Amino acid sequence: MAKIDLTDPKWVDMVFADKNKEYGAYVLRKGTSNRNIISIIILLAAAAIVGGFLAWKVQADKAEAERIAMMEQMELTKLQEKAKEDKKKEEKVEKPKIEPIKEIPEVRETQKFTAPEIKKDELVKEENQVKAMDELDKNTAVGTKDQEGTKDRTVEAAREAVVEKVEVKEEPKVEVAQKIFDVVEQQPSFPGGNAALMQWLGQNIHYPAVAEENGIQGRVVVSFVVEPDGSISNVQVVRGVDPSLDKEAVRVCKQMPKWNPGKQNGQAVRVKYNLPVQFKLQQ
């Protein structure tokens, strides 16, 4: 028996040979091949449309993720610039002037000594007479006049100039290990960079059911301190959106792995860092 090509409408004539072709079945069978071809074309067109839509959706999601990452990077840059400006303003604040304290030096007691001069007795005054050695006080210095003061030999003789001393108050020293910096020479960073940070947040954030049901979304800005060993501490919300989103942002930040610590003068220090956490509902 010869094979019959079902896509060839000739098989219909063979089946309906010597039969009533006016019957509706013959007409239906005659158009089967055309319907099959049209169905295949429609199926291929639908597959092409679906495939194109899926490809477009993937590209759109990728572009949206890149846009969000860029916006978050811009937000981080603005926050860092603001921290630098605040630090410069603090440095420009003038310290109060300290008035110098004038101190008069301690004067040593002296006794007048008059150099011998030959004169007539009636011309010599009593206070100008030379004192005998036994009349001189051994603990008192010799000077051009009698002056009260201390007999301590370690004290210098009277000086004409007044010494001015300025009292300098030492500022309390802050241990570098304990001080929290806003801006440092080498900023702290997430292992792998900002792209890795955004990916980690996307994988670990659990969208709160309450916020999802009420259609709440937005960006929560969280502040924390990157310790010298890279651990995270002092996590708090700087700019909130909703209590449920704020709480989730704090939770996920506390669970972050250790960062690369910030450095000042080559030494790892404590650095304050602001991080925007994006919450966006799926369309």
Coordinates of C-alpha atoms in Angstrom, one line a residue:
M1 CA 0.0 0.0 0.0
A2 CA 1.4 3.4 -1.0
K3 CA 2.0 6.0 1.7
I4 CA -0.5 8.8 1.8
D5 CA 0.6 12.4 2.5
L6 CA -2.0 13.7 4.8
T7 CA -0.9 17.3 4.1
D8 CA -1.8 16.8 0.4
P9 CA -5.5 17.4 -0.3
K10 CA -5.5 14.6 -2.9
W11 CA -6.1 12.0 -0.2
V12 CA -9.6 13.5 0.3
D13 CA -10.5 12.7 -3.3
M14 CA -9.4 9.2 -2.8
V15 CA -11.5 8.7 0.3
F16 CA -14.6 10.3 -1.2
A17 CA -14.3 8.6 -4.6
D18 CA -17.7 7.3 -5.8
K19 CA -19.3 9.0 -2.8
N20 CA -21.6 11.9 -2.4
K21 CA -19.2 14.9 -2.4
E22 CA -22.1 17.3 -1.8
Y23 CA -22.1 16.1 1.8
G24 CA -20.6 18.6 4.2
A25 CA -17.8 16.2 5.3
Y26 CA -16.0 16.4 2.0
V27 CA -15.8 20.2 2.1
L28 CA -14.5 20.1 5.7
R29 CA -11.9 17.4 4.9
K30 CA -10.8 19.4 1.8
G31 CA -9.8 22.4 3.9
T32 CA -8.0 20.4 6.6
S33 CA -4.5 21.0 5.1
N34 CA -5.0 24.8 4.9
R35 CA -6.2 24.9 8.5
N36 CA -3.3 22.9 9.7
I37 CA -0.8 25.2 8.0
I38 CA -2.6 28.3 9.3
S39 CA -2.6 26.8 12.9
I40 CA 1.2 26.2 12.6
I41 CA 1.8 29.7 11.5
I42 CA -0.3 31.1 14.3
L43 CA 1.5 28.9 16.8
L44 CA 4.9 30.1 15.6
A45 CA 3.9 33.7 15.6
A46 CA 2.5 33.4 19.2
A47 CA 5.8 31.7 20.3
A48 CA 7.8 34.5 18.7
I49 CA 5.7 37.2 20.4
V50 CA 6.0 35.5 23.8
G51 CA 9.7 35.0 23.4
G52 CA 10.2 38.7 22.4
F53 CA 8.1 39.8 25.4
L54 CA 10.2 37.7 27.8
A55 CA 13.4 39.1 26.3
W56 CA 12.1 42.6 26.6
K57 CA 11.0 42.0 30.2
V58 CA 14.5 40.7 31.1
Q59 CA 16.2 43.8 29.6
A60 CA 13.7 46.1 31.2
D61 CA 14.3 44.5 34.7
K62 CA 18.1 44.8 34.1
A63 CA 17.8 48.4 33.1
E64 CA 15.6 49.2 36.2
A65 CA 18.1 47.5 38.5
E66 CA 20.9 49.5 37.0
R67 CA 18.9 52.7 37.4
I68 CA 18.1 52.0 41.1
A69 CA 21.8 51.2 41.7
M70 CA 22.8 54.5 40.1
M71 CA 20.3 56.4 42.1
E72 CA 21.5 54.8 45.3
Q73 CA 25.1 55.6 44.4
M74 CA 24.2 59.2 43.8
E75 CA 22.4 59.3 47.2
L76 CA 25.5 57.9 48.9
T77 CA 27.7 60.5 47.1
K78 CA 25.4 63.3 48.3
L79 CA 25.5 62.0 51.9
Q80 CA 29.3 61.8 51.8
E81 CA 29.6 65.3 50.4
K82 CA 27.3 66.6 53.1
A83 CA 29.4 64.9 55.8
K84 CA 32.6 66.6 54.3
E85 CA 30.9 70.0 54.3
D86 CA 29.8 69.6 57.9
K87 CA 33.3 68.6 59.0
K88 CA 34.8 71.7 57.2
K89 CA 32.3 74.0 59.0
E90 CA 33.2 72.5 62.3
E91 CA 36.9 73.1 61.6
K92 CA 36.3 76.7 60.7
V93 CA 34.7 77.5 64.0
E94 CA 37.1 79.8 65.8
K95 CA 38.2 78.8 69.3
P96 CA 37.6 81.4 72.1
K97 CA 40.6 83.7 72.7
I98 CA 42.2 83.2 76.1
E99 CA 43.4 86.3 77.7
P100 CA 47.0 86.1 78.9
I101 CA 47.6 86.0 82.7
K102 CA 50.2 88.5 83.9
E103 CA 52.4 87.3 86.7
I104 CA 54.9 89.4 88.6
P105 CA 58.0 87.3 89.3
E106 CA 59.0 86.7 92.8
V107 CA 61.6 89.2 94.0
R108 CA 64.6 88.4 96.1
E109 CA 65.4 90.5 99.1
T110 CA 68.4 92.8 98.6
Q111 CA 70.4 95.2 100.8
K112 CA 71.9 98.4 99.5
F113 CA 75.6 98.4 98.9
T114 CA 77.4 101.7 98.3
A115 CA 80.8 101.7 96.7
P116 CA 83.4 103.4 98.8
E117 CA 84.0 107.1 97.9
I118 CA 86.4 109.5 99.6
K119 CA 84.5 112.5 101.0
K120 CA 84.6 114.7 104.0
D121 CA 82.8 113.4 107.0
E122 CA 80.2 116.2 107.1
L123 CA 79.2 115.4 103.5
V124 CA 78.5 111.7 104.0
K125 CA 74.9 110.8 104.6
E126 CA 74.1 108.1 107.1
E127 CA 72.3 105.9 104.5
N128 CA 75.2 106.0 102.2
Q129 CA 77.8 104.9 104.7
V130 CA 79.4 101.6 104.0
K131 CA 78.2 98.9 106.3
A132 CA 80.6 96.7 108.1
M133 CA 80.8 93.0 107.2
D134 CA 79.2 91.9 110.4
E135 CA 76.3 94.2 109.8
L136 CA 75.5 92.5 106.4
D137 CA 72.9 89.7 106.3
K138 CA 74.6 86.7 104.7
N139 CA 71.2 85.3 103.4
T140 CA 70.3 88.7 101.7
A141 CA 71.6 89.5 98.3
V142 CA 73.5 92.8 97.6
G143 CA 71.9 95.4 95.3
T144 CA 71.7 99.1 94.6
K145 CA 68.9 99.6 97.1
D146 CA 67.1 98.0 100.1
Q147 CA 64.2 95.8 98.9
E148 CA 61.9 93.4 100.7
G149 CA 61.5 89.9 99.3
T150 CA 62.4 86.3 99.8
K151 CA 65.8 85.3 101.1
D152 CA 65.8 82.1 99.1
R153 CA 69.0 81.9 97.0
T154 CA 67.3 80.0 94.2
V155 CA 65.1 83.0 93.3
E156 CA 66.6 85.4 90.8
A157 CA 67.1 89.1 91.7
A158 CA 64.4 91.6 90.8
R159 CA 63.8 92.1 87.1
E160 CA 62.4 95.3 85.6
A161 CA 60.4 93.5 82.9
V162 CA 57.1 91.8 83.8
V163 CA 56.8 88.3 82.4
E164 CA 53.6 87.5 80.7
K165 CA 52.4 84.0 80.7
V166 CA 49.5 82.6 78.6
E167 CA 47.6 79.9 80.1
V168 CA 47.0 77.2 77.4
K169 CA 44.2 74.8 78.0
E170 CA 45.0 71.4 76.6
E171 CA 42.1 69.9 74.6
P172 CA 41.1 66.5 75.8
K173 CA 42.8 63.8 73.8
V174 CA 40.5 61.4 72.0
E175 CA 41.8 58.0 71.4
V176 CA 41.9 57.3 67.6
A177 CA 40.5 53.8 68.2
Q178 CA 37.4 55.3 70.0
K179 CA 36.7 58.3 67.8
I180 CA 34.0 58.0 65.1
F181 CA 35.0 59.6 61.8
D182 CA 32.5 61.0 59.3
V183 CA 35.1 61.2 56.5
V184 CA 38.4 59.4 56.2
E185 CA 41.2 59.0 53.7
Q186 CA 40.0 55.5 52.8
Q187 CA 36.2 55.0 53.1
P188 CA 34.9 51.6 54.3
S189 CA 33.5 49.3 51.6
F190 CA 31.4 46.2 51.3
P191 CA 33.4 43.1 50.0
G192 CA 33.0 43.2 46.3
G193 CA 31.9 46.8 46.0
N194 CA 28.5 48.5 45.7
A195 CA 27.2 46.0 43.1
A196 CA 27.8 43.1 45.5
L197 CA 26.2 45.1 48.3
M198 CA 23.0 45.7 46.3
Q199 CA 22.9 42.0 45.3
W200 CA 23.3 40.9 48.9
L201 CA 20.5 43.3 50.1
G202 CA 18.2 42.0 47.3
Q203 CA 18.8 38.4 48.4
N204 CA 18.4 39.0 52.2
I205 CA 15.6 41.6 52.4
H206 CA 12.2 40.0 53.4
Y207 CA 9.5 42.4 52.3
P208 CA 7.1 42.9 55.3
A209 CA 3.7 41.4 54.6
V210 CA 1.9 44.4 56.2
A211 CA 3.7 46.8 53.9
E212 CA 3.2 44.6 50.9
E213 CA -0.5 44.2 51.5
N214 CA -0.9 48.0 51.8
G215 CA 1.3 48.8 48.8
I216 CA 3.9 50.6 50.9
Q217 CA 7.3 51.1 49.3
G218 CA 10.2 53.6 49.4
R219 CA 13.8 54.2 50.4
V220 CA 14.9 53.9 54.0
V221 CA 18.3 55.5 54.9
V222 CA 20.1 53.7 57.6
S223 CA 23.2 54.9 59.6
F224 CA 25.7 52.6 61.2
V225 CA 29.4 52.5 62.3
V226 CA 31.9 50.3 60.6
E227 CA 34.3 49.2 63.3
P228 CA 38.1 48.7 62.8
D229 CA 37.6 45.0 62.4
G230 CA 34.9 45.5 59.8
S231 CA 31.9 44.6 62.0
I232 CA 28.7 46.7 62.0
S233 CA 27.5 48.6 65.1
N234 CA 25.2 51.5 66.2
V235 CA 22.6 50.7 63.5
Q236 CA 19.8 53.3 63.4
V237 CA 17.3 54.8 60.9
V238 CA 18.1 58.3 59.7
R239 CA 15.2 58.7 57.2
G240 CA 12.3 56.3 57.6
V241 CA 9.3 55.3 55.4
D242 CA 7.1 53.0 57.5
P243 CA 7.8 51.2 60.8
S244 CA 7.7 47.8 59.2
L245 CA 10.1 48.8 56.4
D246 CA 12.4 50.7 58.9
K247 CA 12.6 47.6 61.2
E248 CA 13.4 45.3 58.3
A249 CA 16.2 47.7 57.0
V250 CA 17.8 47.7 60.5
R251 CA 17.5 43.9 60.7
V252 CA 19.2 43.3 57.4
C253 CA 22.0 45.8 58.1
K254 CA 22.8 44.1 61.4
Q255 CA 23.2 40.8 59.6
M256 CA 25.6 42.1 57.0
P257 CA 29.0 40.4 56.7
K258 CA 32.1 42.2 57.8
W259 CA 33.1 45.2 55.7
N260 CA 36.6 46.4 54.6
P261 CA 37.2 49.0 57.4
G262 CA 38.0 52.6 56.8
K263 CA 41.5 53.9 57.3
Q264 CA 43.0 57.2 58.5
N265 CA 46.8 57.7 58.2
G266 CA 47.0 54.0 57.4
Q267 CA 45.3 52.9 60.6
A268 CA 41.9 51.2 60.7
V269 CA 39.4 53.5 62.5
R270 CA 35.7 53.7 63.3
V271 CA 33.7 55.3 60.5
K272 CA 30.0 56.4 60.3
Y273 CA 28.3 55.3 57.1
N274 CA 24.9 56.1 55.6
L275 CA 23.2 53.4 53.5
P276 CA 19.9 53.8 51.5
V277 CA 17.9 50.6 51.5
Q278 CA 15.4 50.4 48.6
F279 CA 12.0 48.6 49.1
K280 CA 10.0 48.2 45.8
L281 CA 7.0 46.1 45.1
Q282 CA 6.9 43.8 42.1
Q283 CA 4.6 45.0 39.4

